[in-house]
XYZ file of C-alpha atoms in Angstrom:
363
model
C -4.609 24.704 -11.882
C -6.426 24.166 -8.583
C -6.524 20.489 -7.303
C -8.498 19.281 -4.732
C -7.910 15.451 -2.680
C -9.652 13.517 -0.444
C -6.617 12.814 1.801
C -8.722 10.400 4.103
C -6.303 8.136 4.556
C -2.843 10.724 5.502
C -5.093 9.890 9.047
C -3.481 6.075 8.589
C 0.194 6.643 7.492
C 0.897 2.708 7.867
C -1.228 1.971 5.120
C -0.349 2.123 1.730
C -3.212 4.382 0.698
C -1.700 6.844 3.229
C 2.136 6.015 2.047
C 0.590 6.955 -1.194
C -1.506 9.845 -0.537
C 1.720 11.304 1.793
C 4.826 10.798 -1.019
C 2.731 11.413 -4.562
C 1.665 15.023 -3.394
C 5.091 15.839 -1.308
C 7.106 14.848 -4.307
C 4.481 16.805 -6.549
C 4.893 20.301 -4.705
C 8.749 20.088 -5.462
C 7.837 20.125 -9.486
C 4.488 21.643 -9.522
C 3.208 24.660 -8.948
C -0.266 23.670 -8.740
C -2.334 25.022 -5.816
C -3.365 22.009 -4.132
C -5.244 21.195 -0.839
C -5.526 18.161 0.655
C -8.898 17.457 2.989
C -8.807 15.169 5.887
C -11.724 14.753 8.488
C -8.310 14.758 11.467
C -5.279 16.598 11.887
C -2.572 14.631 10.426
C 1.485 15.074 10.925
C 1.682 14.919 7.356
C 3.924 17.788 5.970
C 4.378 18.757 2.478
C 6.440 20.854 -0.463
C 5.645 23.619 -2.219
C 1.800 25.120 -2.450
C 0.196 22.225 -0.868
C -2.433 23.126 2.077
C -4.354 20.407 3.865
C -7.563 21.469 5.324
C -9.407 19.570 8.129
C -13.195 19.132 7.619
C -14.528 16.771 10.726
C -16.889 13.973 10.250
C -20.216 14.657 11.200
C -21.202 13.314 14.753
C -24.668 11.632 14.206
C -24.554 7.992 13.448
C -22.157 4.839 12.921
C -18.627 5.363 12.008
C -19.306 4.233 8.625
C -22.447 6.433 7.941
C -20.362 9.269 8.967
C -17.144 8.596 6.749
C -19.780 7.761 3.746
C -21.492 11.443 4.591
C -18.214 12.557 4.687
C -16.749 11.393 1.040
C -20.153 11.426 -0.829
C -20.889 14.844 0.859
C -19.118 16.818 3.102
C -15.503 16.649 0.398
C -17.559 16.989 -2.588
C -19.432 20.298 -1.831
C -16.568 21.484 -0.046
C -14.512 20.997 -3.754
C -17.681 22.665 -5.583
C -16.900 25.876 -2.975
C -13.896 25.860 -3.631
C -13.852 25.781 -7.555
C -11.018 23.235 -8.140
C -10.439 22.402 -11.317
C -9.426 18.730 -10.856
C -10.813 16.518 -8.012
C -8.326 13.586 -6.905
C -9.840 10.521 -4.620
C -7.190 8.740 -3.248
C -9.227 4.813 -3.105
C -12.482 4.551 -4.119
C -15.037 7.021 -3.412
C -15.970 9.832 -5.836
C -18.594 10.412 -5.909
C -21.943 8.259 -6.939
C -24.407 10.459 -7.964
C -24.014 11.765 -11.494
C -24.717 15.263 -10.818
C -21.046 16.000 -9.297
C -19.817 15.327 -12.873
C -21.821 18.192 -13.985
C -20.035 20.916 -12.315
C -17.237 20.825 -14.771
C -14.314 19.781 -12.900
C -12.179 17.211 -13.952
C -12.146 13.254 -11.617
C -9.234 11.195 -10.668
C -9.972 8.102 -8.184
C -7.004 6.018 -7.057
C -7.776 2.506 -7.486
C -4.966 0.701 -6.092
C -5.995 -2.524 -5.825
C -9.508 -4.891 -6.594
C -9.674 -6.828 -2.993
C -13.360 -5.147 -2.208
C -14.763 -6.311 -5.202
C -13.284 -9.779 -5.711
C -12.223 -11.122 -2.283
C -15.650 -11.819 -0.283
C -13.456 -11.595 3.469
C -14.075 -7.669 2.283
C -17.268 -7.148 1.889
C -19.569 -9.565 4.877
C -22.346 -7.474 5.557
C -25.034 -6.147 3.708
C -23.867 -2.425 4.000
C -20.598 -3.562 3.318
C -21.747 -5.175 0.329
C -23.926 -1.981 -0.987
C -20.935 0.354 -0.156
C -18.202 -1.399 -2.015
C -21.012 -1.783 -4.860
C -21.166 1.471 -5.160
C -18.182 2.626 -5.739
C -17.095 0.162 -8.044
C -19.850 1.724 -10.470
C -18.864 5.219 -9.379
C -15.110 4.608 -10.882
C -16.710 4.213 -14.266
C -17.729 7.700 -13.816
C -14.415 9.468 -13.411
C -12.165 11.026 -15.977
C -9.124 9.188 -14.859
C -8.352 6.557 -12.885
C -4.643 5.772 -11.096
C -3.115 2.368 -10.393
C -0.652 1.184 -8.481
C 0.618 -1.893 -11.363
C -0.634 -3.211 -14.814
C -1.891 -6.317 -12.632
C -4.310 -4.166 -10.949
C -5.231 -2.118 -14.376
C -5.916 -5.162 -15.834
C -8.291 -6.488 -13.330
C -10.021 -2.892 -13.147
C -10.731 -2.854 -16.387
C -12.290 -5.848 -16.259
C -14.467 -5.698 -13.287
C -15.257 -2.542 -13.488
C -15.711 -2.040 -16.957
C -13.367 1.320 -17.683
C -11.635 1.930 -20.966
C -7.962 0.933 -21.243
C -6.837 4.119 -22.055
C -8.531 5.746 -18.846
C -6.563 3.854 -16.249
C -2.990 4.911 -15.691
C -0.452 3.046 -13.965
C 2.257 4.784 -11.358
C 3.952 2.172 -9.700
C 4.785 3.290 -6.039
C 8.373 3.328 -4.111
C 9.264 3.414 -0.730
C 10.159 5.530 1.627
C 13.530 7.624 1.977
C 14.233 6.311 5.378
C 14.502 2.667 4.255
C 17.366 4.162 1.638
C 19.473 5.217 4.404
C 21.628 3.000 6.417
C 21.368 2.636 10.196
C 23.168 -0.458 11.879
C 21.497 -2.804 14.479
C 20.471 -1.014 17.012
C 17.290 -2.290 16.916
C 18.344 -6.116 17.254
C 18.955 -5.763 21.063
C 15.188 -4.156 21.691
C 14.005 -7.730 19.921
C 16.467 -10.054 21.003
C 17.475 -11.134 17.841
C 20.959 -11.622 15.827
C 22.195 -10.768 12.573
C 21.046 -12.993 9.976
C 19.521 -14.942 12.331
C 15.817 -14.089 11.618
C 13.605 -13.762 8.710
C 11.593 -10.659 8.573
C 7.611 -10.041 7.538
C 5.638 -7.035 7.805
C 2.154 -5.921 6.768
C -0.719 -6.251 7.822
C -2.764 -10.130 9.227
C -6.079 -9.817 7.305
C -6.732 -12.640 5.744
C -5.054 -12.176 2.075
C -2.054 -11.404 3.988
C -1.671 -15.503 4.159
C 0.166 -14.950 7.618
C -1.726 -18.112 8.806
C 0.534 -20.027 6.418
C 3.322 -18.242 6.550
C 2.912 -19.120 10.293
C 2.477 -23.031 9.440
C 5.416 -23.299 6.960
C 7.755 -21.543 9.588
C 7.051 -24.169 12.348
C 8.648 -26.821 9.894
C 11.743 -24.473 9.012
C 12.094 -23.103 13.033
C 12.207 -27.062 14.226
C 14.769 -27.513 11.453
C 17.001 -24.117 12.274
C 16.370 -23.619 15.922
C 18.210 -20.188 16.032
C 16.535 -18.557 13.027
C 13.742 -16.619 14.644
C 10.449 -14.809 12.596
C 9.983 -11.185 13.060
C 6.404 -9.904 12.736
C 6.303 -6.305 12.070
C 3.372 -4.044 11.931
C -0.127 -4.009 11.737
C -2.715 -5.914 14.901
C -2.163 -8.748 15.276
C -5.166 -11.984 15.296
C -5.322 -14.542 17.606
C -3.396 -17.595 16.001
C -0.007 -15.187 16.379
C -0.892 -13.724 19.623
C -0.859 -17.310 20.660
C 2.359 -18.654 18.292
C 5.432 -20.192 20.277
C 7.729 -17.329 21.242
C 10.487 -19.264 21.095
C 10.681 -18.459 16.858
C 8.153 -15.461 16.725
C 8.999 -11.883 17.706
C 6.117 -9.757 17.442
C 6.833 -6.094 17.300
C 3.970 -4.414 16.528
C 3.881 -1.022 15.053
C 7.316 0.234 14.487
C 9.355 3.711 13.941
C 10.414 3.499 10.672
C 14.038 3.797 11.678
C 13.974 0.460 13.685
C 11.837 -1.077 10.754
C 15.094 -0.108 8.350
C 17.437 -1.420 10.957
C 15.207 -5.179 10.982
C 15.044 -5.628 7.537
C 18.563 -4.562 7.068
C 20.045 -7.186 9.428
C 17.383 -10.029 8.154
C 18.534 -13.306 7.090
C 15.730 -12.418 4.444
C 11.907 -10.869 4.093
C 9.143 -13.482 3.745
C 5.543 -12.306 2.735
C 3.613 -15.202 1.346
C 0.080 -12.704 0.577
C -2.622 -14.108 -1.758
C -3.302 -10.391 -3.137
C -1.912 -7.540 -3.297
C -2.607 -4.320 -5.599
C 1.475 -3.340 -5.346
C 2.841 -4.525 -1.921
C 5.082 -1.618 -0.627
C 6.866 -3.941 2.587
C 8.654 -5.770 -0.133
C 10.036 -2.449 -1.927
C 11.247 -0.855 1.594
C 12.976 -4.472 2.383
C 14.587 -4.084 -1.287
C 16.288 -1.301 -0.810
C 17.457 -2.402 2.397
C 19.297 -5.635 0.459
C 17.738 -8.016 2.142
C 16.514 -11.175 0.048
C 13.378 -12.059 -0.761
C 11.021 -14.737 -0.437
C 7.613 -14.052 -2.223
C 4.235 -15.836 -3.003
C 4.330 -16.162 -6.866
C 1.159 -14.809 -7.599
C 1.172 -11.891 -10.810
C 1.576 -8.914 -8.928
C 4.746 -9.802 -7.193
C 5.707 -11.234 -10.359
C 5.451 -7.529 -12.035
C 6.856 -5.331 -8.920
C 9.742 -7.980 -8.100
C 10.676 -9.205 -11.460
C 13.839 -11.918 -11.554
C 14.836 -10.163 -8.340
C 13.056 -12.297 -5.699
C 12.495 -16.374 -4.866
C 8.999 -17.036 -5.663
C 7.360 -19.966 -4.029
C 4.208 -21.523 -3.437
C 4.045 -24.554 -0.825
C 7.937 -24.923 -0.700
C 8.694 -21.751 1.419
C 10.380 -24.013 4.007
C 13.002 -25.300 1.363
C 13.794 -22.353 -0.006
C 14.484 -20.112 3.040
C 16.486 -23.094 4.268
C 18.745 -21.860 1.147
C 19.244 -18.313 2.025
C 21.839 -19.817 4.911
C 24.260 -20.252 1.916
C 26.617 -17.564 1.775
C 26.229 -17.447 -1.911
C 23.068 -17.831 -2.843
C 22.193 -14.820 -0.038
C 25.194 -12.405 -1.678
C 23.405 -13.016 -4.584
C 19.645 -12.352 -3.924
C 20.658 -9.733 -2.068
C 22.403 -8.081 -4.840
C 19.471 -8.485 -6.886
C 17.307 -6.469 -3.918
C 19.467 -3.677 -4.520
C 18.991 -3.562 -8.281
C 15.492 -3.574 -7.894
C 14.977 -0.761 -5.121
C 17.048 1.529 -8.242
C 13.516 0.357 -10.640
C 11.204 2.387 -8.400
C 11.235 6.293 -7.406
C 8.561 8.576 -5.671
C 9.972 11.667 -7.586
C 9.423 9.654 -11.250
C 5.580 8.725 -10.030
C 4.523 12.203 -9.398
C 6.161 13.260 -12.471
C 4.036 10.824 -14.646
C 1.260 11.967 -11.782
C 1.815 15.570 -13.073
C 1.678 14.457 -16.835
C -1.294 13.168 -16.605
C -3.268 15.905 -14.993
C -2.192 18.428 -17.319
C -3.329 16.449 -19.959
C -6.507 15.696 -18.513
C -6.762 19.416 -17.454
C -6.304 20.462 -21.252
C -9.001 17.935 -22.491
């Protein structure tokens, strides 16, 4: 079988899409022996296992950034999969295709949906292009043989909105990477001037779901109460209300090396990530298997990914990180991080990844 992806996103590696994109298709080319090549419009320092080949087919230079990425996906990928006679077509988000005559070349779709935010969160879709774009492709999922999920929260909300059959969407929960399995001191603690257990950890991105706003409001009540617990903000750009929070409680990092990620979350007093949506939420896996505790917004995806294994809480953050300074109740929630990181593995996902595109090669 000859598989062809749009491996956009392998151009991002911080986001989850890319995670994704990277770890499903390495893990794949140790069991498979699939031909598969991944397209990307950049070269990317992705490497993978086995027969996997990624090809680089630039953007086209006339027009906006977005008319040329749209060309790209609803053009440039498709014919290039039509050339090269695969036999199943995988999208990695949203973006097969919308015309119907693509379907009519007799290669099998997949389109990774892993998460509703474009269509239901109105932050993500302002403008009028913005708004025909996402539009599109929520109709163009319909349209595919199979679509992939990240968690039964998000296959239940795809099948609603965009009105696919049960039985066509497939969930493959994600993991994270094998560098937060791996133990690596505190080296990084110096660089940030922070102490063991003396700071509570987030990372992810700051767009607005992300809640960091609040996260930011709740930890001015805990930091006047505890002094010499600090907040680490990891990752993504950040917007202008933590560019301008007190530095006395918030470390901002920015982008990290994975390794001195690991080493934060392993020395955290716990990791807080208060989001309002999320289609899986990988941060909160990678701080799992580090043991570290951790403090969620209850809301039904974190529900499903973290089980009994986290402290859920909705305006009473403040009280309950104020908790994780006794001894035993952190022993124990971080106990129960390490039980969970065992519930989640790359090399299971792109074996049930595998299952299903024999089957839907056979069909």
């Amino acid at each position: 079988m000859k598989i062809g992806v749009n491996a956009w996103l392998l151009a991002k590696p911080n986001t989850g899409i890319g995670q994704w994109t990277q770890h499903i298709f390495d893990e794949l080319g140790k069991i498979s022996k699939d031909e598969v090549v991944l397209v990307v419009p950049e070269k990317v320092g992705a490497k993978f296992s086995g027969n996997m080949k990624v090809v680089v087919l630039p953007e086209r230079k006339r027009g906006t950034a977005g008319m040329r990425k749209t060309w790209w996906e609803q053009v440039t990928v498709p014919e290039f999969f039509q050339k090269e006679k695969v036999d199943v077509a995988v999208f990695s988000y949203p973006c097969n295709p919308w015309t119907g005559d693509f379907y009519k070349k007799g290669m099998k779709t997949v389109v990774a949906v892993h998460d509703t935010i474009p269509w239901t969160m109105r932050e993500y879709r302002r403008g009028v292009l913005s708004k025909m774009y996402h539009g599109q492709t929520r109709r163009a999922v319909r349209r595919a043989d199979m679509v992939v999920t990240v968690s039964e929260n998000s296959k239940k909300e795809i099948v609603e909105i965009c009105k696919v059959p049960d039985e066509k969407v497939c969930v493959i929960y994600n993991d994270a990477a094998e560098v937060y399995k791996k133990k690596y001191g505190d080296g990084a603690l110096k660089e940030f001037g922070v102490k063991k257990r003396e700071y509570f950890i987030y990372c992810g991105g700051y767009d607005a779901r992300k809640n960091v706003t609040e996260l930011l409001k709740q930890y001015a009540v805990f930091a006047r109460r505890h002094k010499d617990i600090a907040l680490v903000l990891a990752g993504g750009e950040f917007f202008k209300e933590v560019i301008e929070s007190s530095s006395g409680w918030v470390v901002k990092t920015g982008f990290l090396e994975a390794e001195k990620l690991a080493s934060l979350y392993q020395n955290a007093l716990g990791f807080v990530h208060l989001s309002k949506k999320e289609g899986f939420n990988i941060p909160l896996i990678e701080a799992a298997n580090s043991g570290v505790p951790l403090v969620l917004s209850d809301t039904p995806v974190h529900r499903e990914i973290a089980k009994d294994k986290a402290i859920f809480v909705n305006e009473d953050a403040v009280e309950t990180m104020g908790k994780l300074l006794d001894e035993k109740t952190w022993k124990d929630y971080a106990e129960r991080s390490k039980v969970l990181a065992g519930h989640y593995s790359w090399k299971e996902s792109a074996q049930k990844f595998q299952k299903m595109l024999s089957l839907l090669s056979n069909k």
